[in-house]
Each structure stands twice: as structure tokens, then as C-alpha cells.
Amino acid sequence: MGRAIVITSGKGGVGKTTTAANIGSALAQLGKSVVVVDADIGLRNLDVVMGLENRIVYHLVDVVRGKCTVAKALIKDRRLENLWLLPASQTDDKDSVTPDDMKKLVCELRATHDFVVIDCPAGIEQGFKNAIAGADEAIVVATPEVSSIRDADRVIGLLAAAGIPARLIVNRISPHLVKRGDMLSQADVIEILALELLGTIPLDEHIVATTNKGIPAVLENKSIAAKEFTRVARSLAGLDAGAPVAAPGFFSRLGRALGLSPAPTA
Amino acid sequence: MWNGIKSLITGGRSSREVAKGRLHLVLAHDRSGLEGGKLQEMRQEIAAVIARYVDIDANAVEISIESHSRETQLMVSSPLPARHA
Ligand SMILES: Nc1ncnc2c1ncn2[C@@H]1O[C@H](COP(=O)(O)OP(=O)(O)OP(=O)(O)O)[C@@H](O)[C@H]1O
Ligand SMILES: [Mg+2]
């Protein structure tokens, strides 16, 4: 039985689809069988980010409505042996699917694949509830900005209430802005959100260029962002990955030593 | 040099530190689920209770919310007048 991981954020445009495409592809490169699911019904994008937009015949809503089998709707990636995409519908809306539909669908995919990576739409309404319904765990993507972190915090609360364990990816970090004192550091974000860090992806022009071409950056593996996505995938797959650049344990200990956060009570 | 001038203008705090401070405040309130109005109502009621026991200026009672590592606390502070007996 595989694992279903939802990529979510609250705020729009922070890098959920980019993360889903790259982590999905990187897991497939590691030999895992992977389905990436576009749960952003009505605003599908994962297909173009992965360069598979010309091959869509059926989509998620067709499967839910019983128009076709899941197997028929899956698009097989031609570059990677073990990678499939389940595209979203572009013409339906979020209410065409229920959380129960998603649970059933994800459960079916989990039975035949090692990883189901679900790309969640922005927001915390119906689309979000659908996307998290079948997930075993969550990756919360946040950029180092006040509004993104605030929304991420809200999503973390909702995931906790739903009993879904979550970890953090900080995206679009710009080291020179952090150094200049004009951007929150990954340590700041971890301290504020109190969530385990899975990875930190820099603001990287290769992401823009590979997205233009419809090639997940990890397939070219030239950029720092790609290497970090691959590292995250290794750690998800339980392979030796090396620690993220900053381990949260260190910062909470440091925080306590400096009196910033209370010592845990027994 | 420029950093020195900039920190003079911004009162010594970088935009990163300002963002951190704002987030701490906003998240404490978000996590409590208490909207601003409710918090002020609560402050007035608590001040009235304290005033029943000691002679205080109800306006001097302060209320705030703090949150660290996802644990959120309500903080009430009130001056107590010295005893003249
Ligand atoms: N690390 C990065 N470096 C540079 N550009 C990035 C990075 N991550 C994402 N982007 C760019 O930011 C934009 C938004 O990314 P993406 O579509 O993945 O966000 P999203 O969270 O899925 O958005 P939505 O909420 O609309 O679904 C895209 O143009 C993407 O190429
Ligand atoms: Mg998206």
C-alpha cells in the first residue's frame, strides 16, 4: 500500500504545483511508482507544468462520474518509466467532487502505486477539503512572506484537526535578501510555524525556464532548486538524503536557550 | 555604511525583524480564534471584576495574546494600588 501526500499552502501562487511536479518526478527517478493528481478542478495546471497537456483524454471528474476507469484516465509520462498524471477537469467546478469521492479514488491509486502526490488548489474551501480527504500526510509550502506564512498557519491548524501530519517546504528563499535583513530566513519560518522542515527551495531562474518548457526541473537537475527537490524526495522515500540545511530541533533548542520559547513541560 | 543609515531611519529593525514581530502578533490572534472586538469586550469584563475587589482604573487593565510553538496564552495585566492602611 502506497502513501498519499497532499501538497497544500492556503495562499495561491507559492509553488504547490511546482513542488508536486518536481517531487513526483524525483520519486519516479528514484524508481518509485508515482501518480501525481491534479486536484485543482477548474484551474488545471499540473499538466502544463509537466508538459503532458497534449495527451489528456479523460480526467479526474470523468473517473468520479464513472465515465471511465482510473487506469484509462492516467497519462503515462514518456520520460520516466514509473510516472503517471491524473489530470483535473478544466470545465467543472470544485463541487463536482466530494471528499468521499476523493478518498475512494486515492485509495484505489494507493493500492497500485508507491506514492500518490496530490496538488491541492489554493484556499481552504471545498477544493482544499477534497484534496486532503484521501491524504496520509501533507507538505505545506510557504514562501518567506507574512501573508503566505499566515495562510500556512491556518492550513496547519486545519490539517491537525483532520489528523493529517504535516511537514514544511520553504519555497522561493533568496539568500542575499535574507543576508541583507530583507527576508525572513528559513529558521524564522520554522520558529514561527513550529513545523518539521522537509526542505528549502531557493528562488531559482531554472524553475522559470524549465516550467516554460514543460520539463520538471529535476529532469535537468542543473539547478540548486532541482537538487533540493531531489533531496526532499530521497528523504520521503526513506533513503539517505542528508539533513535539510537547518534542522528544526536545533532552532527550538537554541530558542529555549535564549529564552525565546518555553521549555517543554513534562 | 548604508546599512547603518537605513537602520537609523527604521529605528534599527530590519524588514525581516519587523515581519517576524508582525507575524507573532497576527498568528497569536488567528490561533486564538478571538476577533479584536471580542478581546476588548473580555478586557472590559475582566477589568470590571478586578475593580470589584480593588480600587483600580479600569482603563489600565491590559489584555494580550501570545503564542509560541503553537501554544497560545491569554495575558492580562493590571496595576494594583498600594495599600494605605
Ligand atoms: N523556487 C522557485 N523559483 C522560481 N520560481 C518559482 C519557484 N517556485 C515557483 N515558482 C514560480 O512561481 C509561480 C507559481 O508557482 P506554482 O504554479 O507552482 O504555484 P501554486 O501554489 O501551484 O499556484 P496556485 O495556487 O495558483 O495553484 C510559477 O510561475 C512558478 O514557475
Ligand atoms: Mg497550482
Coordinates of C-alpha atoms and ligand atoms in Angstrom, one line a residue:
Chain A
M1 CA 0.0 0.0 0.0
G2 CA 1.5 3.3 -1.1
R3 CA 1.5 6.7 0.6
A4 CA -0.7 9.7 -0.4
I5 CA 0.9 13.1 0.1
V6 CA -1.0 16.3 -0.4
I7 CA 0.8 19.5 -1.3
T8 CA -1.0 22.5 0.1
S9 CA -0.5 26.1 1.2
G10 CA -3.6 28.2 1.8
K11 CA -2.2 31.1 -0.2
G12 CA -2.1 30.9 -4.0
G13 CA 0.9 31.0 -6.2
V14 CA 3.5 30.0 -3.7
G15 CA 4.7 26.9 -5.6
K16 CA 2.4 23.9 -4.8
T17 CA 2.2 22.8 -8.5
T18 CA 5.9 23.2 -9.0
T19 CA 6.6 21.2 -5.8
A20 CA 4.1 18.4 -6.8
A21 CA 5.6 18.1 -10.3
N22 CA 9.2 18.0 -9.1
I23 CA 8.8 15.8 -6.1
G24 CA 6.6 13.4 -8.1
S25 CA 9.2 13.3 -10.9
A26 CA 12.1 12.9 -8.4
L27 CA 10.4 10.0 -6.7
A28 CA 9.9 8.3 -10.0
Q29 CA 13.6 8.9 -10.8
L30 CA 14.3 7.0 -7.6
G31 CA 12.5 4.0 -9.1
K32 CA 9.2 4.5 -7.2
S33 CA 5.9 4.2 -9.0
V34 CA 4.2 7.6 -8.7
V35 CA 0.8 9.2 -9.7
V36 CA 0.6 12.9 -9.4
V37 CA -3.0 14.0 -9.1
D38 CA -4.2 17.5 -10.1
A39 CA -6.9 18.3 -7.5
D40 CA -7.2 21.9 -8.7
I41 CA -10.5 21.3 -10.6
G42 CA -11.5 24.1 -12.9
L43 CA -7.9 25.6 -12.9
R44 CA -5.8 22.7 -14.0
N45 CA -2.1 23.4 -14.3
L46 CA -0.1 20.4 -13.3
D47 CA -0.5 19.0 -16.9
V48 CA 1.3 22.1 -18.4
V49 CA 3.9 22.2 -15.8
M50 CA 4.8 18.6 -16.5
G51 CA 4.5 19.1 -20.3
L52 CA 1.7 16.5 -20.7
E53 CA -1.2 18.8 -21.7
N54 CA -1.5 17.4 -25.3
R55 CA -2.2 13.9 -24.2
I56 CA -5.3 14.4 -22.0
V57 CA -8.3 12.4 -22.9
Y58 CA -10.1 11.7 -19.6
H59 CA -9.8 13.5 -16.3
L60 CA -10.5 13.1 -12.6
V61 CA -14.1 14.2 -12.8
D62 CA -14.8 11.6 -15.5
V63 CA -13.4 8.9 -13.2
V64 CA -15.6 10.1 -10.3
R65 CA -18.7 10.1 -12.5
G66 CA -17.9 6.6 -13.7
K67 CA -17.3 7.7 -17.3
C68 CA -14.0 5.7 -17.4
T69 CA -11.8 3.7 -15.2
V70 CA -8.9 5.3 -13.3
A71 CA -6.4 3.3 -15.4
K72 CA -7.9 4.9 -18.5
A73 CA -7.6 8.4 -17.3
L74 CA -3.9 8.1 -16.2
I75 CA -1.4 9.7 -18.6
K76 CA 1.9 7.9 -18.6
D77 CA 5.0 10.2 -18.7
R78 CA 7.3 9.3 -21.7
R79 CA 10.5 10.4 -20.0
L80 CA 10.1 8.5 -16.8
E81 CA 9.1 4.8 -16.6
N82 CA 7.1 5.0 -13.4
L83 CA 5.3 8.3 -13.5
W84 CA 1.6 9.0 -14.3
L85 CA -0.6 12.0 -14.2
L86 CA -4.3 12.1 -13.3
P87 CA -5.3 15.5 -14.8
A88 CA -8.1 17.7 -13.4
S89 CA -11.1 18.8 -15.4
Q90 CA -10.9 22.3 -16.8
T91 CA -14.7 22.8 -17.2
D92 CA -16.2 21.5 -14.0
D93 CA -16.0 23.2 -10.6
K94 CA -14.8 22.2 -7.2
D95 CA -18.3 21.0 -6.1
S96 CA -18.4 18.3 -8.8
V97 CA -16.3 16.1 -6.4
T98 CA -16.9 15.2 -2.8
P99 CA -14.3 14.3 -0.1
D100 CA -15.7 10.8 -0.2
D101 CA -15.1 10.5 -3.9
M102 CA -11.5 11.6 -3.4
K103 CA -11.0 9.2 -0.5
K104 CA -12.2 6.3 -2.8
L105 CA -10.1 7.5 -5.7
V106 CA -6.9 8.0 -3.7
C107 CA -7.4 4.7 -2.0
E108 CA -7.6 2.9 -5.4
L109 CA -4.4 4.7 -6.6
R110 CA -2.6 3.9 -3.4
A111 CA -3.2 0.2 -3.9
T112 CA -1.2 0.2 -7.2
H113 CA 1.5 2.8 -6.7
D114 CA 4.1 3.7 -4.1
F115 CA 3.3 7.4 -4.0
V116 CA 0.2 9.4 -4.8
V117 CA 1.2 13.1 -4.8
I118 CA -1.9 15.4 -4.7
D119 CA -1.6 19.0 -6.0
C120 CA -4.1 21.0 -3.8
P121 CA -5.8 24.2 -5.0
A122 CA -5.3 27.5 -3.1
G123 CA -7.8 28.3 -0.4
I124 CA -9.4 26.4 2.4
E125 CA -12.8 25.7 1.0
Q126 CA -14.3 22.7 -0.9
G127 CA -11.2 22.2 -3.2
F128 CA -8.9 22.0 -0.2
K129 CA -11.3 19.7 1.7
N130 CA -11.4 17.4 -1.4
A131 CA -7.6 17.4 -1.9
I132 CA -6.8 16.5 1.7
A133 CA -9.6 13.9 2.1
G134 CA -7.6 10.9 1.0
A135 CA -4.1 12.0 2.1
D136 CA -2.0 10.2 4.7
E137 CA 0.4 13.1 5.1
A138 CA 0.8 16.7 4.0
I139 CA 3.5 19.0 2.7
V140 CA 2.8 22.6 3.5
V141 CA 4.5 25.0 1.1
A142 CA 5.2 28.6 2.3
T143 CA 7.2 31.4 0.9
P144 CA 9.0 33.7 3.4
E145 CA 6.4 36.4 3.4
V146 CA 3.9 37.5 6.1
S147 CA 0.7 36.6 4.1
S148 CA 2.0 33.2 3.0
I149 CA 3.1 32.2 6.5
R150 CA -0.2 33.4 8.0
D151 CA -2.2 31.3 5.5
A152 CA 0.1 28.3 6.0
D153 CA -0.5 28.6 9.8
R154 CA -4.3 28.4 9.2
V155 CA -3.8 25.3 6.9
I156 CA -1.6 23.7 9.5
G157 CA -4.4 24.1 12.1
L158 CA -6.9 22.5 9.7
L159 CA -4.6 19.6 8.9
A160 CA -4.0 19.0 12.6
A161 CA -7.8 19.0 13.2
A162 CA -8.2 16.4 10.3
G163 CA -5.4 14.3 11.9
I164 CA -3.0 14.6 8.9
P165 CA 0.6 15.0 9.9
A166 CA 2.3 17.9 8.1
R167 CA 5.8 18.9 7.2
L168 CA 7.1 22.2 5.7
I169 CA 8.8 23.3 2.5
V170 CA 10.0 26.9 2.4
N171 CA 10.0 28.0 -1.2
R172 CA 11.5 31.0 -3.1
I173 CA 14.1 31.8 -0.5
S174 CA 16.5 34.4 -1.7
P175 CA 19.7 34.1 0.4
H176 CA 21.1 37.5 -0.4
L177 CA 17.8 39.2 0.7
V178 CA 17.9 37.1 4.0
K179 CA 21.5 38.3 4.4
R180 CA 20.6 41.9 3.9
G181 CA 17.9 41.6 6.5
D182 CA 15.0 42.0 4.0
M183 CA 13.6 38.5 4.0
L184 CA 12.6 36.0 6.7
S185 CA 15.1 33.2 6.9
Q186 CA 14.1 29.5 6.9
A187 CA 14.9 29.4 10.6
D188 CA 12.4 32.3 11.2
V189 CA 9.7 30.4 9.3
I190 CA 10.3 27.2 11.2
E191 CA 10.3 29.0 14.5
I192 CA 7.0 30.8 13.7
L193 CA 5.2 27.8 12.3
A194 CA 6.7 25.2 14.6
L195 CA 6.7 22.5 11.9
E196 CA 9.3 20.0 10.9
L197 CA 11.3 21.2 7.9
L198 CA 11.4 18.9 4.8
G199 CA 13.3 21.3 2.5
T200 CA 14.2 24.8 1.5
I201 CA 14.0 25.7 -2.2
P202 CA 15.7 28.9 -3.4
L203 CA 14.2 31.4 -5.8
D204 CA 15.8 29.9 -8.9
E205 CA 15.6 31.1 -12.5
H206 CA 15.9 27.5 -13.7
I207 CA 12.4 26.8 -12.3
V208 CA 11.1 29.6 -14.5
A209 CA 12.9 28.3 -17.6
T210 CA 12.0 24.6 -17.1
T211 CA 8.4 25.5 -16.4
N212 CA 8.3 27.4 -19.7
K213 CA 9.4 24.2 -21.5
G214 CA 7.1 21.8 -19.5
I215 CA 10.0 19.9 -18.1
P216 CA 10.2 19.4 -14.3
A217 CA 13.5 20.9 -13.1
V218 CA 14.6 17.7 -11.5
L219 CA 14.8 16.1 -15.0
E220 CA 17.5 18.5 -16.0
N221 CA 19.0 18.5 -12.5
K222 CA 21.2 21.6 -13.2
S223 CA 19.9 23.9 -10.5
I224 CA 20.1 24.1 -6.8
A225 CA 16.3 24.0 -6.6
A226 CA 16.3 20.7 -8.5
K227 CA 18.9 19.2 -6.2
E228 CA 16.9 20.2 -3.2
F229 CA 13.7 18.7 -4.6
T230 CA 15.6 15.5 -5.2
R231 CA 16.9 15.6 -1.7
V232 CA 13.4 16.0 -0.4
A233 CA 12.2 13.1 -2.5
R234 CA 15.0 10.9 -1.1
S235 CA 14.0 11.7 2.4
L236 CA 10.3 11.0 1.6
A237 CA 11.4 7.6 0.2
G238 CA 13.3 6.8 3.3
L239 CA 16.7 7.0 1.5
D240 CA 19.8 8.6 2.9
A241 CA 19.2 12.2 2.0
G242 CA 21.3 14.3 4.4
A243 CA 19.6 16.7 6.8
P244 CA 17.8 19.8 5.5
V245 CA 20.1 22.8 5.7
A246 CA 18.5 23.7 9.1
A247 CA 17.1 21.1 11.4
P248 CA 14.2 22.4 13.5
G249 CA 15.4 20.6 16.6
F250 CA 18.4 22.9 16.6
F251 CA 16.4 26.0 16.4
S252 CA 13.9 25.1 19.1
R253 CA 16.8 24.2 21.4
L254 CA 18.5 27.5 20.5
G255 CA 15.2 29.3 21.1
R256 CA 14.9 27.8 24.5
A257 CA 18.5 28.5 25.4
L258 CA 17.9 32.2 24.5
G259 CA 14.6 32.2 26.4
L260 CA 12.5 32.7 23.2
S261 CA 10.3 29.7 23.8
P262 CA 9.3 27.9 27.0
A263 CA 11.0 24.6 27.9
P264 CA 8.7 21.7 27.3
T265 CA 6.8 20.7 30.5
A266 CA 6.7 17.1 31.5
Chain B
M1 CA 27.6 52.5 6.0
W2 CA 24.3 52.3 4.0
N3 CA 23.0 49.7 6.4
G4 CA 23.9 52.0 9.3
I5 CA 21.9 54.9 7.8
K6 CA 19.0 52.6 6.9
S7 CA 18.8 51.2 10.5
L8 CA 18.8 54.8 11.8
I9 CA 15.7 55.5 9.6
T10 CA 13.9 52.3 10.6
G11 CA 14.7 52.5 14.2
G12 CA 17.3 49.8 14.0
R13 CA 15.0 47.0 12.9
S14 CA 15.4 45.3 9.6
S15 CA 12.3 44.5 7.5
R16 CA 12.9 40.9 8.4
E17 CA 12.6 41.6 12.1
V18 CA 9.5 43.8 11.5
A19 CA 7.9 40.9 9.6
K20 CA 8.7 38.5 12.4
G21 CA 7.2 40.7 15.0
R22 CA 4.0 41.3 12.9
L23 CA 3.6 37.6 12.3
H24 CA 3.9 36.7 16.0
L25 CA 1.1 39.1 16.8
V26 CA -1.2 38.2 13.9
L27 CA -0.7 34.4 14.4
A28 CA -1.4 34.7 18.2
H29 CA -4.7 36.3 17.4
D30 CA -5.5 33.9 14.5
R31 CA -4.8 30.9 16.6
S32 CA -7.0 32.1 19.5
G33 CA -9.9 32.5 17.1
L34 CA -10.8 35.7 19.1
E35 CA -11.6 38.7 16.9
G36 CA -10.5 42.1 18.1
G37 CA -13.9 43.2 19.3
K38 CA -14.4 40.1 21.4
L39 CA -11.0 40.6 23.1
Q40 CA -11.9 44.2 24.0
E41 CA -15.2 43.1 25.4
M42 CA -13.4 40.5 27.5
R43 CA -10.9 43.1 28.7
Q44 CA -13.8 45.3 29.9
E45 CA -15.5 42.5 31.8
I46 CA -12.3 41.4 33.4
A47 CA -11.5 45.0 34.4
A48 CA -14.9 45.3 36.0
V49 CA -14.3 42.1 38.0
I50 CA -11.0 43.3 39.2
A51 CA -12.5 46.7 40.1
R52 CA -15.0 45.0 42.4
Y53 CA -12.1 43.8 44.6
V54 CA -9.5 46.6 44.3
D55 CA -9.6 50.2 43.5
I56 CA -8.1 50.4 40.0
D57 CA -8.5 52.4 36.9
A58 CA -10.3 50.0 34.6
N59 CA -8.6 51.6 31.6
A60 CA -5.2 50.5 32.9
V61 CA -6.1 46.8 32.6
E62 CA -4.3 45.4 29.5
I63 CA -5.0 42.2 27.7
S64 CA -3.0 40.4 25.0
I65 CA -2.5 37.1 23.4
E66 CA 0.9 35.4 22.9
S67 CA 1.7 32.2 21.0
H68 CA 4.9 30.2 21.0
S69 CA 5.4 26.8 19.4
R70 CA 1.7 26.7 18.7
E71 CA 0.8 27.1 22.3
T72 CA -1.4 30.2 22.8
Q73 CA -1.8 32.1 26.1
L74 CA -4.0 34.9 27.2
M75 CA -2.2 37.6 29.2
V76 CA -4.0 40.0 31.5
S77 CA -2.1 42.6 33.3
S78 CA -3.5 45.1 35.8
P79 CA -1.8 47.6 38.2
L80 CA -2.6 47.1 41.9
P81 CA -2.8 50.2 44.0
A82 CA -0.5 50.3 47.1
R83 CA -2.3 49.6 50.4
H84 CA -2.7 52.7 52.7
A85 CA -3.7 51.2 56.0
Ligands
LIG1 N1 11.7 28.2 -6.3 C1 11.2 28.9 -7.4 N2 12.0 29.8 -8.1 C2 11.5 30.5 -9.1 N3 10.2 30.5 -9.5 C3 9.3 29.7 -8.8 C4 9.8 28.9 -7.7 N4 8.7 28.2 -7.3 C5 7.6 28.5 -8.0 N5 8.0 29.4 -9.0 C6 7.1 30.1 -10.0 O1 6.1 30.7 -9.2 C7 4.8 30.6 -10.0 C8 3.8 29.9 -9.1 O2 4.1 28.6 -8.9 P1 3.0 27.4 -8.8 O3 2.2 27.5 -10.0 O4 3.8 26.2 -8.6 O5 2.2 27.9 -7.5 P2 0.9 27.3 -7.0 O6 1.0 27.3 -5.5 O7 0.6 25.9 -7.5 O8 -0.2 28.3 -7.5 P3 -1.8 28.2 -7.4 O9 -2.2 28.5 -6.0 O10 -2.3 29.2 -8.4 O11 -2.1 26.8 -7.8 C9 5.2 29.8 -11.2 O12 5.4 30.7 -12.3 C10 6.4 29.1 -10.9 O13 7.2 28.8 -12.0
MG2 MG -1.2 25.2 -8.5

